[in-house]
Tab-separated table of C-alpha atoms in Angstrom:
chain	number	residue	atom	x	y	z
A	549	MET	CA	-0.183	-0.074	-0.089
A	550	ILE	CA	1.144	3.455	-0.768
A	551	SER	CA	1.479	5.667	2.459
A	552	LEU	CA	0.128	9.118	2.309
A	553	PRO	CA	2.653	11.807	2.776
A	554	PRO	CA	2.844	13.002	6.393
A	555	ALA	CA	1.120	16.217	6.012
A	556	ALA	CA	-2.368	16.644	7.685
A	557	PRO	CA	-4.901	19.182	8.113
A	558	ARG	CA	-4.179	18.653	11.698
A	559	VAL	CA	-0.392	19.731	11.155
A	560	ALA	CA	-1.361	23.358	10.796
A	561	LYS	CA	-2.483	23.312	14.637
A	562	LEU	CA	1.111	21.841	15.498
A	563	THR	CA	3.488	23.516	13.524
A	564	ALA	CA	3.083	26.769	15.757
A	565	LEU	CA	4.146	24.333	18.726
A	566	SER	CA	7.544	23.280	19.517
A	567	VAL	CA	7.601	19.848	20.780
A	568	GLY	CA	8.985	20.221	24.389
A	569	VAL	CA	9.376	17.505	26.832
A	570	ALA	CA	9.031	18.500	30.587
A	571	LEU	CA	10.279	15.847	32.698
A	572	LEU	CA	9.801	15.639	36.376
A	573	ALA	CA	12.656	13.171	37.550
A	574	THR	CA	12.050	11.433	40.872
A	575	ALA	CA	15.301	10.084	41.530
A	576	CYS	CA	17.914	11.900	39.137
A	577	GLY	CA	16.998	15.521	39.652
A	578	GLY	CA	20.223	16.629	41.229
A	579	THR	CA	22.553	13.864	39.513
A	580	SER	CA	25.305	15.682	37.399
A	581	THR	CA	26.086	14.361	33.935
A	582	PRO	CA	29.260	14.174	32.180
A	583	THR	CA	30.282	16.880	29.878
A	584	ALA	CA	31.627	16.524	26.438
A	585	THR	CA	35.273	17.459	27.343
A	586	THR	CA	35.476	14.549	29.976
A	587	THR	CA	38.272	12.164	29.353
A	588	THR	CA	37.996	10.035	32.425
A	589	LYS	CA	36.226	6.767	31.810
A	590	PRO	CA	33.964	5.983	34.461
A	591	ALA	CA	34.916	3.166	37.016
A	592	GLY	CA	31.758	1.147	36.348
A	593	LEU	CA	28.012	2.309	35.792
A	594	SER	CA	26.110	3.143	38.991
A	595	CYS	CA	22.510	4.135	38.501
A	596	PRO	CA	20.342	6.165	40.997
A	597	ALA	CA	18.837	4.036	43.769
A	598	PRO	CA	15.206	2.973	43.200
A	599	SER	CA	12.750	5.200	44.386
A	600	GLU	CA	9.069	5.178	45.131
A	601	GLY	CA	7.082	5.114	41.914
A	602	LEU	CA	3.896	6.793	40.995
A	603	LYS	CA	0.828	4.869	42.779
A	604	ALA	CA	-1.147	2.761	40.554
A	605	PRO	CA	-4.410	4.226	39.633
A	606	VAL	CA	-7.122	3.365	41.629
A	607	ILE	CA	-10.537	2.913	39.907
A	608	PRO	CA	-13.208	3.775	42.368
A	609	ALA	CA	-16.509	1.654	42.582
A	610	SER	CA	-19.373	2.966	40.500
A	611	GLY	CA	-22.769	3.435	41.703
A	612	THR	CA	-26.041	2.393	39.648
A	613	VAL	CA	-25.617	3.403	35.936
A	614	PRO	CA	-28.655	5.429	34.430
A	615	PRO	CA	-30.234	4.103	31.271
A	616	SER	CA	-29.128	6.049	27.952
A	617	SER	CA	-31.675	8.553	26.747
A	618	THR	CA	-30.402	7.874	23.457
A	619	THR	CA	-30.391	4.290	22.017
A	620	THR	CA	-29.129	2.729	18.843
A	621	ASP	CA	-30.255	0.239	16.095
A	622	THR	CA	-26.567	-0.471	15.344
A	623	PRO	CA	-24.508	-1.468	18.380
A	624	LEU	CA	-20.781	-0.350	18.849
A	625	LYS	CA	-18.867	-2.956	17.018
A	626	LEU	CA	-15.073	-2.859	17.691
A	627	GLY	CA	-12.195	-4.846	16.099
A	628	THR	CA	-8.657	-5.558	17.500
A	629	LEU	CA	-5.558	-5.657	15.236
A	630	LEU	CA	-3.235	-7.065	18.067
A	631	PRO	CA	-0.358	-9.565	17.403
A	632	THR	CA	-0.931	-13.107	18.103
A	633	THR	CA	1.936	-14.204	15.782
A	634	GLY	CA	5.364	-12.548	14.594
A	635	ALA	CA	7.978	-10.515	16.476
A	636	LEU	CA	5.402	-8.984	18.944
A	637	ALA	CA	3.294	-11.857	19.685
A	638	TYR	CA	4.198	-11.479	23.309
A	639	LEU	CA	2.408	-8.098	23.560
A	640	GLY	CA	-0.785	-9.639	22.302
A	641	PRO	CA	-2.229	-11.413	25.431
A	642	PRO	CA	-1.938	-8.393	27.677
A	643	GLU	CA	-3.406	-6.105	25.168
A	644	ILE	CA	-6.354	-8.537	23.948
A	645	ALA	CA	-7.051	-9.042	27.865
A	646	GLY	CA	-7.279	-5.343	28.522
A	647	VAL	CA	-9.681	-4.815	25.533
A	648	GLU	CA	-11.662	-7.909	26.698
A	649	LEU	CA	-11.884	-6.817	30.412
A	650	ALA	CA	-13.286	-3.174	29.162
A	651	LYS	CA	-15.790	-5.085	27.115
A	652	ASN	CA	-16.960	-6.941	30.083
A	653	GLU	CA	-17.196	-3.932	32.227
A	654	ILE	CA	-18.797	-1.743	29.635
A	655	ASN	CA	-21.507	-4.313	28.972
A	656	ALA	CA	-21.830	-4.966	32.671
A	657	ALA	CA	-22.968	-1.407	33.024
A	658	GLY	CA	-25.384	-1.578	30.144
A	659	GLY	CA	-23.320	-1.146	27.188
A	660	VAL	CA	-23.391	1.761	24.682
A	661	LEU	CA	-26.452	3.704	23.954
A	662	GLY	CA	-28.491	0.784	25.098
A	663	LYS	CA	-26.715	-2.015	23.297
A	664	PRO	CA	-23.978	-4.355	24.387
A	665	ILE	CA	-20.630	-3.795	22.438
A	666	GLU	CA	-19.014	-6.398	20.172
A	667	VAL	CA	-15.346	-6.981	19.873
A	668	THR	CA	-13.952	-9.115	16.941
A	669	HIS	CA	-10.101	-9.995	17.604
A	670	ARG	CA	-7.833	-10.466	14.496
A	671	ASP	CA	-3.856	-10.926	14.333
A	672	SER	CA	-1.802	-8.197	13.220
A	673	GLY	CA	1.227	-10.400	12.506
A	674	ASP	CA	4.437	-8.175	11.806
A	675	THR	CA	6.081	-6.249	9.071
A	676	THR	CA	7.373	-9.445	7.342
A	677	THR	CA	3.695	-10.636	6.235
A	678	ASP	CA	0.744	-9.552	4.989
A	679	VAL	CA	-1.530	-10.506	7.723
A	680	ALA	CA	-2.474	-6.955	8.901
A	681	THR	CA	-4.032	-5.986	5.714
A	682	GLN	CA	-5.987	-9.208	5.689
A	683	SER	CA	-7.161	-8.682	9.127
A	684	VAL	CA	-8.144	-5.184	8.445
A	685	THR	CA	-10.132	-6.205	5.193
A	686	ASN	CA	-11.990	-8.825	7.212
A	687	LEU	CA	-12.770	-6.391	10.092
A	688	LEU	CA	-13.960	-3.539	7.672
A	689	SER	CA	-16.262	-6.125	6.204
A	690	GLN	CA	-18.008	-6.647	9.524
A	691	GLY	CA	-18.888	-2.855	10.098
A	692	VAL	CA	-16.589	-2.241	12.984
A	693	SER	CA	-16.481	1.359	14.072
A	694	ALA	CA	-13.093	1.380	15.477
A	695	ILE	CA	-10.066	-0.694	15.593
A	696	ILE	CA	-7.697	-1.140	18.477
A	697	GLY	CA	-4.280	-1.578	17.285
A	698	ALA	CA	-1.690	-2.239	15.905
A	699	ALA	CA	0.824	-2.712	18.387
A	700	SER	CA	3.828	-2.386	15.987
A	701	SER	CA	4.192	1.183	14.539
A	702	GLY	CA	5.637	-0.495	11.336
A	703	VAL	CA	2.409	-2.530	10.999
A	704	SER	CA	0.276	0.356	11.608
A	705	LYS	CA	1.937	2.240	8.578
A	706	THR	CA	0.937	-0.442	6.311
A	707	VAL	CA	-2.824	-0.210	7.314
A	708	ILE	CA	-3.427	3.349	8.777
A	709	ASN	CA	-4.690	4.501	5.222
A	710	GLN	CA	-6.921	1.686	4.746
A	711	ILE	CA	-8.515	2.213	8.208
A	712	THR	CA	-9.112	5.872	8.132
A	713	GLY	CA	-9.913	5.760	4.621
A	714	ALA	CA	-13.007	3.642	5.297
A	715	GLY	CA	-14.012	6.294	8.057
A	716	VAL	CA	-13.026	4.268	10.730
A	717	VAL	CA	-11.024	5.092	13.917
A	718	GLN	CA	-7.790	3.379	14.469
A	719	PHE	CA	-6.612	3.535	18.102
A	720	SER	CA	-3.372	2.027	18.988
A	721	PRO	CA	-2.380	1.340	22.541
A	722	ALA	CA	1.209	0.927	21.705
A	723	ASN	CA	2.404	2.907	18.578
A	724	THR	CA	5.129	5.022	19.631
A	725	SER	CA	6.469	6.371	16.127
A	726	VAL	CA	6.683	10.062	15.958
A	727	ASP	CA	5.503	9.929	12.443
A	728	PHE	CA	1.858	9.227	13.445
A	729	THR	CA	1.619	12.904	15.094
A	730	THR	CA	1.499	14.854	11.658
A	731	TRP	CA	-0.068	11.854	9.437
A	732	ASP	CA	-2.746	12.541	7.195
A	733	ASP	CA	-5.313	10.487	8.975
A	734	LYS	CA	-8.631	12.658	8.878
A	735	GLY	CA	-8.602	13.043	12.515
A	736	LEU	CA	-9.550	9.258	12.839
A	737	TYR	CA	-6.046	8.040	14.269
A	738	TRP	CA	-5.581	8.105	18.133
A	739	ARG	CA	-3.186	6.390	20.495
A	740	THR	CA	-2.912	6.215	24.377
A	741	ALA	CA	1.078	5.276	24.128
A	742	PRO	CA	3.200	8.414	23.948
A	743	SER	CA	5.527	9.302	21.214
A	744	ASP	CA	9.203	8.164	21.455
A	745	VAL	CA	10.077	11.825	21.872
A	746	LEU	CA	9.138	11.077	25.589
A	747	GLN	CA	10.803	7.408	25.968
A	748	GLY	CA	14.062	8.399	23.929
A	749	SER	CA	14.459	11.509	26.527
A	750	VAL	CA	13.952	9.362	29.704
A	751	LEU	CA	16.290	6.599	28.529
A	752	GLY	CA	18.927	8.688	27.223
A	753	ASN	CA	19.019	11.054	30.491
A	754	TYR	CA	19.075	7.876	32.616
A	755	ALA	CA	22.097	6.111	30.766
A	756	ALA	CA	23.923	9.471	31.313
A	757	SER	CA	22.949	9.545	35.167
A	758	CYS	CA	24.440	6.067	35.483
A	759	GLY	CA	27.540	7.461	34.932
A	760	ALA	CA	27.660	6.452	30.982
A	761	GLN	CA	29.845	8.672	28.971
A	762	THR	CA	29.917	6.530	25.678
A	763	LEU	CA	26.948	4.446	24.140
A	764	GLY	CA	26.689	1.839	21.524
A	765	MET	CA	23.275	1.180	19.866
A	766	LEU	CA	21.764	-1.761	18.115
A	767	VAL	CA	18.761	-0.578	16.320
A	768	LEU	CA	15.555	-1.887	14.625
A	769	ASN	CA	15.527	-0.702	11.165
A	770	ASP	CA	11.844	0.496	11.042
A	771	SER	CA	9.921	3.517	12.111
A	772	TYR	CA	9.681	2.611	15.621
A	773	GLY	CA	13.502	1.542	15.993
A	774	THR	CA	15.070	4.496	14.223
A	775	GLY	CA	12.558	7.092	15.662
A	776	LEU	CA	13.493	5.898	19.200
A	777	GLY	CA	17.147	5.527	18.291
A	778	LYS	CA	17.272	9.136	16.807
A	779	LYS	CA	15.829	10.822	20.105
A	780	LEU	CA	17.971	8.503	22.493
A	781	LYS	CA	21.058	9.447	20.732
A	782	GLU	CA	20.135	13.120	20.761
A	783	THR	CA	19.500	13.187	24.401
A	784	PHE	CA	22.269	11.269	25.419
A	785	GLU	CA	24.658	13.527	23.501
A	786	LYS	CA	23.035	16.668	24.921
A	787	ALA	CA	23.793	15.309	28.531
A	788	GLY	CA	27.382	15.151	27.593
A	789	GLY	CA	27.587	11.713	26.247
A	790	LYS	CA	28.810	10.442	22.753
A	791	VAL	CA	27.191	7.565	20.562
A	792	VAL	CA	30.125	5.670	19.401
A	793	ALA	CA	28.570	3.007	17.371
A	794	GLU	CA	25.138	2.402	15.829
A	795	GLU	CA	24.116	-0.501	13.967
A	796	LEU	CA	20.985	-1.455	12.216
A	797	PHE	CA	19.257	-4.634	11.612
A	798	ASN	CA	15.956	-5.727	9.825
A	799	GLU	CA	12.651	-7.303	10.934
A	800	GLY	CA	13.080	-10.911	9.923
A	801	ASP	CA	16.923	-11.029	10.653
A	802	SER	CA	18.243	-14.036	12.724
A	803	GLN	CA	21.892	-13.429	12.867
A	804	PHE	CA	23.300	-10.410	14.913
A	805	SER	CA	26.917	-11.129	15.292
A	806	SER	CA	28.052	-8.874	12.760
A	807	GLN	CA	26.158	-5.844	14.363
A	808	VAL	CA	27.131	-6.853	17.815
A	809	ASP	CA	30.974	-7.258	17.167
A	810	LYS	CA	30.968	-3.772	15.666
A	811	VAL	CA	29.298	-2.296	18.633
A	812	ILE	CA	31.461	-4.037	21.041
A	813	ALA	CA	34.506	-3.121	19.158
A	814	ALA	CA	33.737	0.607	19.862
A	815	LYS	CA	34.136	-0.229	23.666
A	816	PRO	CA	31.133	1.774	24.841
A	817	ASP	CA	30.384	2.076	28.298
A	818	ALA	CA	26.729	1.172	27.779
A	819	VAL	CA	24.829	-0.573	25.089
A	820	ALA	CA	21.067	0.353	24.120
A	821	VAL	CA	18.940	-2.542	22.452
A	822	ILE	CA	16.226	-1.182	20.586
A	823	SER	CA	14.372	-4.139	19.213
A	824	PHE	CA	11.251	-6.572	19.755
A	825	VAL	CA	11.720	-10.259	20.258
A	826	GLN	CA	15.196	-10.005	18.599
A	827	GLY	CA	16.335	-9.174	22.122
A	828	LYS	CA	16.332	-12.642	22.916
A	829	SER	CA	19.285	-13.217	20.522
A	830	ILE	CA	21.147	-10.115	21.054
A	831	ILE	CA	21.440	-10.033	24.598
A	832	PRO	CA	23.308	-13.488	24.838
A	833	LEU	CA	25.651	-12.171	22.257
A	834	LEU	CA	26.541	-9.224	24.245
A	835	THR	CA	26.888	-10.995	27.708
A	836	GLY	CA	29.030	-13.801	25.955
A	837	LYS	CA	31.547	-11.242	24.606
A	838	GLY	CA	31.851	-9.319	28.023
A	839	ILE	CA	29.271	-6.963	28.188
A	840	LYS	CA	28.025	-6.808	31.574
A	841	ALA	CA	24.418	-6.971	32.352
A	842	GLU	CA	24.346	-3.435	33.941
A	843	GLN	CA	25.818	-1.904	30.699
A	844	ILE	CA	22.635	-2.973	28.998
A	845	PHE	CA	19.668	-0.712	28.340
A	846	LEU	CA	16.502	-1.831	26.752
A	847	VAL	CA	13.192	-0.318	25.595
A	848	ASP	CA	9.450	-1.233	25.661
A	849	GLY	CA	9.821	-3.495	22.694
A	850	ASN	CA	12.063	-5.918	24.680
A	851	THR	CA	11.814	-5.191	28.399
A	852	VAL	CA	9.890	-8.232	29.258
A	853	ASP	CA	10.225	-11.146	31.690
A	854	TYR	CA	13.245	-13.257	30.395
A	855	SER	CA	13.023	-15.636	33.461
A	856	LYS	CA	12.437	-18.723	31.203
A	857	ASP	CA	14.686	-17.561	28.449
A	858	PHE	CA	18.037	-16.948	30.195
A	859	LYS	CA	19.936	-18.587	33.076
A	860	ALA	CA	19.453	-16.820	36.383
A	861	GLY	CA	21.447	-13.677	36.985
A	862	THR	CA	21.949	-13.078	33.025
A	863	LEU	CA	20.325	-9.676	33.221
A	864	THR	CA	20.729	-8.647	36.848
A	865	LYS	CA	21.074	-4.795	37.100
A	866	ALA	CA	20.299	-4.442	33.271
A	867	HIS	CA	17.692	-1.624	32.904
A	868	GLY	CA	14.858	-0.822	30.544
A	869	THR	CA	11.962	1.672	30.015
A	870	ILE	CA	8.121	1.025	29.413
A	871	PRO	CA	5.621	3.928	28.852
A	872	GLY	CA	2.721	3.996	31.079
A	873	THR	CA	2.093	3.513	34.888
A	874	THR	CA	2.882	0.037	36.622
A	875	ALA	CA	-0.444	-2.014	36.518
A	876	GLY	CA	-1.789	-1.998	39.908
A	877	GLU	CA	-2.455	-5.277	41.879
A	878	ASP	CA	-6.182	-4.984	41.608
A	879	PHE	CA	-6.107	-4.454	37.559
A	880	ARG	CA	-3.498	-7.428	37.379
A	881	LYS	CA	-6.125	-9.666	39.313
A	882	SER	CA	-8.869	-8.376	36.852
A	883	LEU	CA	-6.722	-9.153	33.785
A	884	LEU	CA	-5.790	-12.700	35.001
A	885	ALA	CA	-9.391	-13.272	35.422
A	886	VAL	CA	-9.665	-12.884	31.877
A	887	ASP	CA	-6.625	-14.362	30.781
A	888	PRO	CA	-5.010	-16.743	33.676
A	889	THR	CA	-1.772	-17.302	31.412
A	890	LEU	CA	-0.584	-13.761	31.206
A	891	LYS	CA	2.912	-13.231	32.029
A	892	ASP	CA	3.503	-9.869	31.129
A	893	PHE	CA	1.184	-6.737	31.436
A	894	ILE	CA	2.681	-4.288	29.038
A	895	TYR	CA	0.287	-2.046	27.506
A	896	ALA	CA	-3.130	-3.788	29.204
A	897	GLY	CA	-3.828	-0.221	30.588
A	898	GLU	CA	-3.515	1.260	27.585
A	899	SER	CA	-5.584	-1.195	25.734
A	900	TRP	CA	-8.202	-1.212	28.470
A	901	ASP	CA	-8.107	2.900	28.230
A	902	ALA	CA	-8.592	2.724	24.256
A	903	ALA	CA	-11.775	0.699	24.597
A	904	ASN	CA	-13.203	2.720	27.201
A	905	LEU	CA	-12.695	5.968	25.446
A	906	ILE	CA	-14.180	4.782	22.289
A	907	ALA	CA	-17.169	3.753	24.146
A	908	LEU	CA	-17.542	6.984	26.070
A	909	ALA	CA	-16.800	9.089	23.000
A	910	ALA	CA	-19.625	7.159	21.275
A	911	GLU	CA	-22.006	7.890	24.205
A	912	ALA	CA	-20.915	11.655	24.018
A	913	ALA	CA	-21.525	11.636	20.265
A	914	LYS	CA	-24.767	9.519	20.548
A	915	SER	CA	-23.650	7.545	17.458
A	916	THR	CA	-21.692	4.768	16.961
A	917	LYS	CA	-20.126	5.769	13.264
A	918	GLY	CA	-16.260	6.106	13.277
A	919	VAL	CA	-16.413	9.851	12.221
A	920	ASP	CA	-18.585	10.919	14.973
A	921	ILE	CA	-16.703	8.906	17.702
A	922	ALA	CA	-13.449	10.576	16.479
A	923	LYS	CA	-15.096	14.026	17.120
A	924	GLN	CA	-15.600	13.445	20.793
A	925	LEU	CA	-12.216	11.548	21.734
A	926	GLN	CA	-10.532	14.783	22.701
A	927	ALA	CA	-13.546	15.902	24.527
A	928	VAL	CA	-14.113	13.226	26.857
A	929	SER	CA	-10.370	13.235	27.615
A	930	LYS	CA	-10.108	16.699	28.943
A	931	ASP	CA	-11.663	19.904	30.576
A	932	GLY	CA	-14.600	18.181	32.453
A	933	GLU	CA	-15.142	16.284	35.970
A	934	LYS	CA	-12.778	13.658	36.708
A	935	CYS	CA	-13.637	10.080	36.296
A	936	PHE	CA	-11.915	6.854	36.072
A	937	SER	CA	-14.082	3.995	34.527
A	938	PHE	CA	-16.666	3.659	31.887
A	939	ALA	CA	-19.369	3.217	34.348
A	940	SER	CA	-18.535	6.306	36.461
A	941	CYS	CA	-17.955	8.304	33.384
A	942	VAL	CA	-20.932	7.240	31.294
A	943	THR	CA	-23.109	8.244	34.404
A	944	LEU	CA	-21.918	11.688	34.282
A	945	LEU	CA	-22.329	11.967	30.663
A	946	ARG	CA	-26.059	10.810	30.935
A	947	GLU	CA	-26.556	13.502	33.568
A	948	GLY	CA	-25.470	16.033	31.037
A	949	LYS	CA	-22.068	16.799	32.770
A	950	ASP	CA	-18.704	17.407	30.887
A	951	ILE	CA	-16.115	14.593	31.781
A	952	ASP	CA	-12.335	14.203	31.999
A	953	TYR	CA	-11.509	10.464	31.698
A	954	ASP	CA	-8.275	9.221	33.185
A	955	GLY	CA	-7.527	5.563	33.296
A	956	GLN	CA	-4.988	2.716	34.070
A	957	SER	CA	-2.312	4.172	31.842
A	958	GLY	CA	-2.521	7.443	33.907
A	959	PRO	CA	-3.846	10.738	32.824
A	960	VAL	CA	-5.020	10.887	29.418
A	961	THR	CA	-5.388	14.162	27.646
A	962	PHE	CA	-5.501	14.332	23.973
A	963	ALA	CA	-3.769	16.856	21.930
A	964	ASP	CA	-5.245	17.878	18.493
A	965	SER	CA	-2.892	15.279	16.570
A	966	GLY	CA	-4.510	12.379	18.442
A	967	ASP	CA	-1.464	12.007	20.622
A	968	PRO	CA	-1.609	11.890	24.710
A	969	SER	CA	-0.082	15.070	25.645
A	970	GLU	CA	1.219	13.906	29.018
A	971	ALA	CA	2.585	10.369	30.071
A	972	THR	CA	4.573	8.395	32.340
A	973	ILE	CA	7.781	6.467	31.535
A	974	GLY	CA	8.562	3.732	34.032
A	975	VAL	CA	12.160	2.912	34.538
A	976	TYR	CA	13.072	-0.917	35.449
A	977	GLU	CA	15.709	-2.837	36.620
A	978	TYR	CA	16.424	-6.637	36.292
A	979	LYS	CA	16.539	-8.904	39.246
A	980	GLU	CA	18.462	-12.097	39.825
A	981	ASP	CA	15.545	-14.141	38.391
A	982	ASN	CA	15.429	-11.925	35.051
A	983	LYS	CA	12.246	-10.397	35.898
A	984	ILE	CA	11.935	-6.429	36.222
A	985	GLY	CA	11.252	-4.449	39.334
A	986	LEU	CA	10.381	-0.865	39.135
A	987	VAL	CA	13.150	1.720	39.673
A	988	LYS	CA	11.342	5.058	39.076
A	989	GLU	CA	8.701	6.646	36.996
A	990	GLU	CA	8.742	10.151	35.091
A	991	PHE	CA	6.103	12.085	34.285
A	992	GLY	CA	6.465	14.283	31.205
A	993	LYS	CA	4.304	16.677	29.059
A	994	LEU	CA	5.049	16.718	25.261
């Protein structure tokens, strides 16, 4: 498919604004970073001690939900385009569980405009296949008003014009490519994950705060990898460091020795791996050639549970970043009730929020048409009475009140571009069992 050039009607609203990131660090605020003229090599990396993260959102219990004064003959139909195969297959289960949990709760509260909502799940695959296009074609034939997905920015680029061109909302819980901010999407593309402007800034500053003066990078050669890598490099070098090696690899590659050897030859203090499932192959190559776990910095595409993949201790003190707040215990229990096999919870909150926001926008629009829903998504996310679930928010809407939805991924306030204008990035450290523990969370505005 030929993608449209990234020049949108909504661009005009953005060009007058510079993209700034205001980070409120919880642990590194007073840490000095090396200057560009520093020549003394650090004795070893020493990252800031863990600090208490932001508290997981507490979703208050809802009372009796009043019936809708407007009913629809056409129930709200949602599709999902989330990975059950391919390089991001590990992301599919928590995202699908988040949507299913939202569906169950929405329908328990009486549904949307007097009708239960319907959800159809389809696989997105990855960019090495045409699965996403086939899935979208199937979903559109079923008359969906919105499609939640894809997880991969690269996959979304292959179908965004197909979805939005049909007058259907595309709402990703995990796309982070900066390209979508200015895409010509007719106002129909939205996301609860922040662009990589924020994650790249947090990771770059954090690596510098750990004492790294030089950085090597192994980067997936797609819109996600190169966009995140660009911001990481820019931020790290602004902090006084230097990127001494940057090696690309492609989706579908299975051999990474050449790239790893070139990065190691540059003798960096730290190595950033920007990948998806390829991390399972790259990490052993790095540690097998002398890179210590504490020198490894990962991203949301590969900061996952490796307890069954590597020998205990392989990743002790390695770090990674994941957008969004940590899933609270109650939310995890609810997700596990939907899917008891869940191992990771990454982007589950963003998926739950996506489904809730679409349902609330349909209520606000009094319509289940995609174009009508899109016109209300920003309105239900800001400048009204705070509420934290479909039931509590729809109650306010039906009482004639304006709402400001915040959810499991934290505060949700949409910019004109369809991007969240504020978000949280979690910084995690691996323990002896190769599972992650929270170090800190940074809240930022874009």
